[in-house]
Amino acid sequence: MSGVASPAAAGSVSDIANAVTNGERSAVSVVDAHLARIDDHEGAVHAFNLVTADAARATAAAIDERLAAGEDVGPLAGVPVAIKDNMCTRGVPTTCSSKILDGWRPPYDATVVERLASAGAIMVGKTNLDEFAMGSSTENSAFGPTHNPWQLDRVPGGSSGGSAAAVAAGFTPLSLGSDTGGSIRQPASLCGVVGVKPTYGAVSRYGLIAFGSSLDQIGPFTTTVADSALTMDVIGGHDPRDATSSTESFGSLVDVLDRGVDGLRVGLISEMTGGVIDGIAEDVLARVRAAAEALEAAGATVGEVSVPSSVYGLPAYYMVAPAEASSNLARFDGVRYGLRVDGPNTAAMHTASRTAGFGPEVKRRIMLGTYALSAGYRDAYYGSAQKVRTLITQDFDRAYADFDVLLAPSSPTTAFELGAKTADPLTMYLNDVCTIPSNLSGQPSMSVPFGVGDDGLPIGVQILAPLMGEPVMFQTAAVLENAQEDAS
Amino acid sequence: MSKLSRDDVAHVARLAMLELDDAEIDAFTEQLGSVLATADDMAALDLDSVVPAHHPLGLVNVMRPDVVQPSLDRDEVLAQAPAAEDGRFCVPPALGEQ
Amino acid sequence: MTDTATDRREPTLPDGWELVCGLEVHVELSTATKLFCGCPNEFGSEPNTNVCPTCLGLPGSLPVMNADAVTSAMRLGRAINCTVKPSVMARKNYFYPDMPKDFQTSQYDQPTNENGWLDLPDGTRIEVERAHIEEDTGKSTHVGGDGRITSAEYSLIDYNRAGVPLLEIVSQPDIRTAEEAKAYVAELRGIVLALDVSDARMEEGSMRVDANVSVRPIGSDELRTRCEIKNINSLSSLGRAIVHEANRHVDLWTTGERPMQETRHWDEEAGRTRSGRSKEDAEDYRYFPEPDLTPLIPTAADLEAVDVSIPELPSAVRSRLADAAGVAPTEVSVLVDRGQAGFALDTIDAGADPTRVLVHLTNNLADGTGEMDPAAFAALVSMEVGGELSSTQTKEVLADMVVTGRTPDAVASEKGFEAMDTGELDGILDGLIADHPSEWERFCSGDDGDAKKMSGFFTGQIMKATRGQADGKVVAQLLNTRKP
Ligand SMILES: [Zn+2]
């Protein structure tokens, strides 16, 4: 089965913004071109839950008028963007790919949506995801799976599979995803695009429908590292509406891209590159080692480093994230918005609505999290998991005493076949084994495409950095991207 | 940890306000049991002296000034409700027939 | 301090039984905005007009802590002698349609205030376990049937109150009588008002009291099964509810039954508590720290600012006024609760007789001192004590001063309340002696009892002749000087 992937078809964020700002292209023509490409291939890919074509054209026309009037429209002038459908968009249905949010139109915009709009970007649609971002394949969607643009019988990864696929298919040069345990980096790897999970608190979560509140972060998918840097400059920074939002700033990431890696100390996480953690494919490991060599060739020093408690990341994550989710998803009770299935009393109505509205994976996680917090088990499960997070953070801190950035796989394998892992949830959970530790520690990491596997499908390399270490992470990513281009 | 029973699963479903049929209870008993079994691995760690994680950037005392901000338009809010009456959200009775 | 079972026994209980009661008091803070959002914290707005994504619990919304609510919490904590500690907000998970997120953001194992106490006017000390910050719920109206929750056809929800900041003050089970419970709540209310952190109105629900009631045989220190009584809307209901519930428990224990641990509702009309619905599963709130909010860690400077901001509290005012007036603190607690202590002290400072000041304030100025200032009040009391005005006249002048704010001289002269001079009274007495010679004789030479009786007779006649304008003390003095 072939694919329709063409990341380049969308053009780059910076090229479009420059062309639109300089008047070489109108925003309307940009949007029309992208909508045409969506029209051609969306049927095969199913990246979107909703394409907002009319609104996008209207916004584009307004941007063209403002440009004609000599206004500064912003650094993302005319850039079509796809938004994961778990971020609130005022007046536009926001579903989390769940039946329970049937018909809901938020009365407000997420901070990131606001910031993109005020930078001149144009939303063309809401992308598919695993229901409430719970999954690694975008198969747990109430609206059907998204297909990997590179090979349509493969998954795009998840949970931000729609956003990753939209960029890989050339529908938009930019999309936003959210990453709770790897939901940006793993699909970025499987779809051959750049995906960033920022430091916890670097991008506002206001308007992101919560899954695991202490783990969730929003980040971009783009075809280039520079485009992600540009996007981070727009969406990042303090937001007074998010009390966990960072008050510090790491400055512009666009400015650090050409710094190189000369003298940089790069550590390969030994647990994820040497067999301590099972199930990481040999072709994936080969690409990670190749990335280390490329960085070394560019002037970095490379070593191995152990993050021993990272092996407990998976069990800790599968206590903390479901526990928080069980509480975050309680509000879907049929009272104020979304689906209601009536019953003779309030409790019966709650139960009927939730039972009909949530899919099996969401129910599984709610059950798991409810149990992990319940009387008699909270200390052993949720409590221990929160302590394991501390251990993982301490291990990372030790590693960063000797290394500036770390390398690991983004995903244990390339894109797998649709349906291959749906029967056994535990097998599916293993997809996140390399990405989860960064969510547990709050540290930034990103996936950069670096070649293909034995099956010819994309492989991403994960770059990890200390808290607020986005500059060194991006500077490394830029070098890796160049090395990849040189090699191909 | 003791093994997860069907009764545990049924109890948790009631807490979570989900209705599960027998097949779902069976499936969840097995699936949740195996996730919990991997979580039991954490028992191998000595966690007594470890402080639970808090905000990674160490943020404390994040507060806002006590200043009024605009509220939402009521019609817009109630337009989203499955049922509304008289400016309020409408729900079945609290203690109706079981 | 009185802390023995015999001194502090609930008088309505049968012999041998002791009340064990702890109170949970919820106080709505009078901040401008809600606890986690900028919606107005306002009573009486149109339904669902003070709502936003955060207090409606809309998907994607986030809470941000109101700094003033935290300050108010710390101030109340210090005022009731708590230790103010680093605290963490937590989620208390349970489904409730009035609660938009289906969890309540509260405090659990790390509350802002712990281990305080509160002294009642009679010196009884009630320990306070904790005083923590939490959010209020919305309000349901039950429609159809007879309007009761049990028979409603449906319910309508208004979320204006959802997210309003509350302080929950939890006492230890130290309360032994219904009167102590009422005194505790009154004292707490006085402190809250002195701090100006809430209007603390029980009728409007800005102060709500739940009572945990159990009983035990006197001499035992066990804690028997308790019931939590809700829906108490006034201080007097609180007393009645506790008395009723405690006696119900004694009845059960003495007939070989036992109370069930449950929530009960006070039915004011029926004068009894009624069982709430018992739950199939025991409550399991699955508390965990609220990941969307940061810990609250008061700095030394914060704590100092809090301490400096605490005004003189009712207990201190009580002892200051009691000292100034030379009475027991319990005798001035009504004035202190009414907020008239400052006025009383200013009047006493201005040289007025303390006893008369307290009497007038307590009995004649329950509705307030109006336009009158303490200096004028002091002048009035001095005129009364000095015999320039009779007590009847004093009351009349006082009533005028409260309304008009005039001086007592002006009011008295307008009303023609000139003090009788002794010459005038002499003349009146001469006439009376002439008209009642035998009575005068009995006054001058009768035995003590008779003389006293006749003293009353002549005083009465003089008052009658002067239409009450003569001062009783002056008359008594006159009678004595004329006695041969
Ligand atoms: Zn609000």
Coordinates of N, CA and C in Angstrom, one line a residue, chain A residues 335-336, chain B residues 74 77-78 83-91, chain C residues 28 34 39-40 42-52 55-56 96-100 136-143 155-164:
Chain A
V335 N -24.3 17.4 32.3 CA -25.1 18.5 32.9 C -24.9 19.8 32.1
R336 N -23.7 20.1 31.8 CA -23.5 21.5 31.3 C -23.2 21.6 29.8
Chain B
R74 N -24.6 34.6 29.3 CA -25.4 33.5 29.8 C -26.0 32.7 28.6
V77 N -23.6 30.4 27.2 CA -23.3 29.2 28.1 C -24.4 28.2 28.0
L78 N -25.6 28.7 28.1 CA -26.8 27.8 28.2 C -27.1 27.1 26.9
A83 N -29.9 20.6 28.6 CA -31.3 21.1 28.9 C -31.1 22.3 29.8
A84 N -31.9 23.3 29.5 CA -31.9 24.5 30.4 C -33.2 25.1 30.5
E85 N -33.5 25.8 31.6 CA -34.8 26.4 31.8 C -34.6 27.6 32.7
D86 N -35.2 28.7 32.4 CA -35.3 29.8 33.4 C -33.9 30.3 33.7
G87 N -33.0 30.3 32.7 CA -31.6 30.8 33.0 C -30.7 29.9 33.8
R88 N -31.2 28.6 33.9 CA -30.4 27.6 34.7 C -30.3 26.3 33.9
F89 N -29.3 25.5 34.4 CA -29.1 24.2 33.8 C -30.2 23.3 34.4
C90 N -30.7 22.4 33.6 CA -31.8 21.5 34.0 C -31.3 20.1 34.1
V91 N -31.6 19.4 35.2 CA -31.1 18.0 35.4 C -32.3 17.2 36.0
Chain C
E28 N -18.1 32.1 54.0 CA -17.9 32.6 52.6 C -17.1 33.8 52.7
K34 N -14.1 35.3 42.7 CA -14.2 33.9 43.2 C -12.7 33.4 43.5
C39 N -14.5 36.0 38.1 CA -16.0 36.3 38.2 C -16.3 37.0 39.5
P40 N -17.3 37.9 39.5 CA -17.6 38.6 40.7 C -18.2 37.6 41.8
E42 N -20.6 37.6 44.2 CA -21.7 38.5 44.5 C -22.9 37.6 44.8
F43 N -23.7 38.0 45.8 CA -24.9 37.4 46.2 C -26.1 38.0 45.5
G44 N -27.0 37.2 45.0 CA -28.2 37.8 44.4 C -28.2 38.2 43.0
S45 N -27.2 37.9 42.2 CA -27.2 38.2 40.8 C -28.2 37.3 40.0
E46 N -28.5 37.7 38.8 CA -29.3 36.8 38.0 C -28.6 35.5 37.8
P47 N -29.3 34.3 37.8 CA -28.6 33.0 37.7 C -27.7 32.9 36.5
N48 N -26.6 32.3 36.8 CA -25.6 32.0 35.7 C -25.1 33.2 35.0
T49 N -25.0 34.3 35.6 CA -24.4 35.5 35.0 C -23.0 35.7 35.5
N50 N -22.6 35.2 36.7 CA -21.3 35.3 37.2 C -20.5 34.0 36.9
V51 N -20.4 33.6 35.7 CA -19.7 32.4 35.4 C -18.8 32.5 34.2
C52 N -17.7 31.7 34.2 CA -16.7 31.7 33.2 C -16.2 30.3 32.9
C55 N -15.0 28.6 36.4 CA -16.0 28.3 37.5 C -17.1 27.4 37.0
L56 N -17.2 27.3 35.6 CA -18.2 26.4 35.1 C -17.5 25.0 34.8
Y96 N -21.3 15.4 41.8 CA -22.4 16.2 42.4 C -22.7 17.3 41.4
P97 N -23.9 17.3 40.9 CA -24.2 18.2 39.8 C -24.0 19.7 40.1
D98 N -24.1 20.1 41.4 CA -23.8 21.5 41.7 C -22.3 21.8 41.6
M99 N -21.5 20.8 41.4 CA -20.0 21.0 41.4 C -19.5 20.8 40.0
P100 N -19.2 21.9 39.3 CA -19.0 21.8 37.9 C -17.9 20.9 37.4
D136 N -16.8 26.9 47.0 CA -18.2 26.6 47.2 C -18.8 25.9 46.0
T137 N -20.0 25.4 46.1 CA -20.7 24.8 45.0 C -21.7 25.7 44.5
G138 N -22.3 25.3 43.3 CA -23.5 26.1 42.8 C -24.7 25.7 43.7
K139 N -25.9 26.1 43.2 CA -27.1 26.0 44.0 C -28.2 25.3 43.1
S140 N -28.8 24.3 43.6 CA -29.9 23.6 42.9 C -31.2 24.1 43.5
T141 N -32.2 24.3 42.6 CA -33.6 24.5 43.0 C -34.4 23.3 42.6
H142 N -35.1 22.7 43.5 CA -35.8 21.5 43.1 C -37.2 21.9 42.8
V143 N -37.6 21.4 41.6 CA -38.9 21.9 41.0 C -39.9 20.7 40.9
S155 N -34.4 19.4 38.7 CA -33.7 20.4 39.4 C -33.1 21.4 38.4
L156 N -33.0 22.7 38.9 CA -32.4 23.7 38.1 C -31.1 24.2 38.8
I157 N -30.1 24.4 38.1 CA -28.8 24.7 38.7 C -28.3 26.1 38.3
D158 N -27.9 26.8 39.3 CA -27.3 28.2 39.1 C -25.8 28.1 39.6
Y159 N -24.9 28.4 38.8 CA -23.5 28.2 39.2 C -22.8 29.5 39.6
N160 N -23.6 30.6 39.9 CA -23.0 31.8 40.4 C -22.2 31.6 41.6
R161 N -22.7 30.7 42.5 CA -21.9 30.5 43.8 C -20.8 29.6 43.6
A162 N -20.7 28.8 42.5 CA -19.7 27.8 42.3 C -18.3 28.5 42.3
G163 N -17.4 28.1 43.1 CA -16.1 28.7 43.1 C -15.9 29.9 44.0
V164 N -17.0 30.2 44.8 CA -16.8 31.3 45.8 C -15.9 30.8 46.9

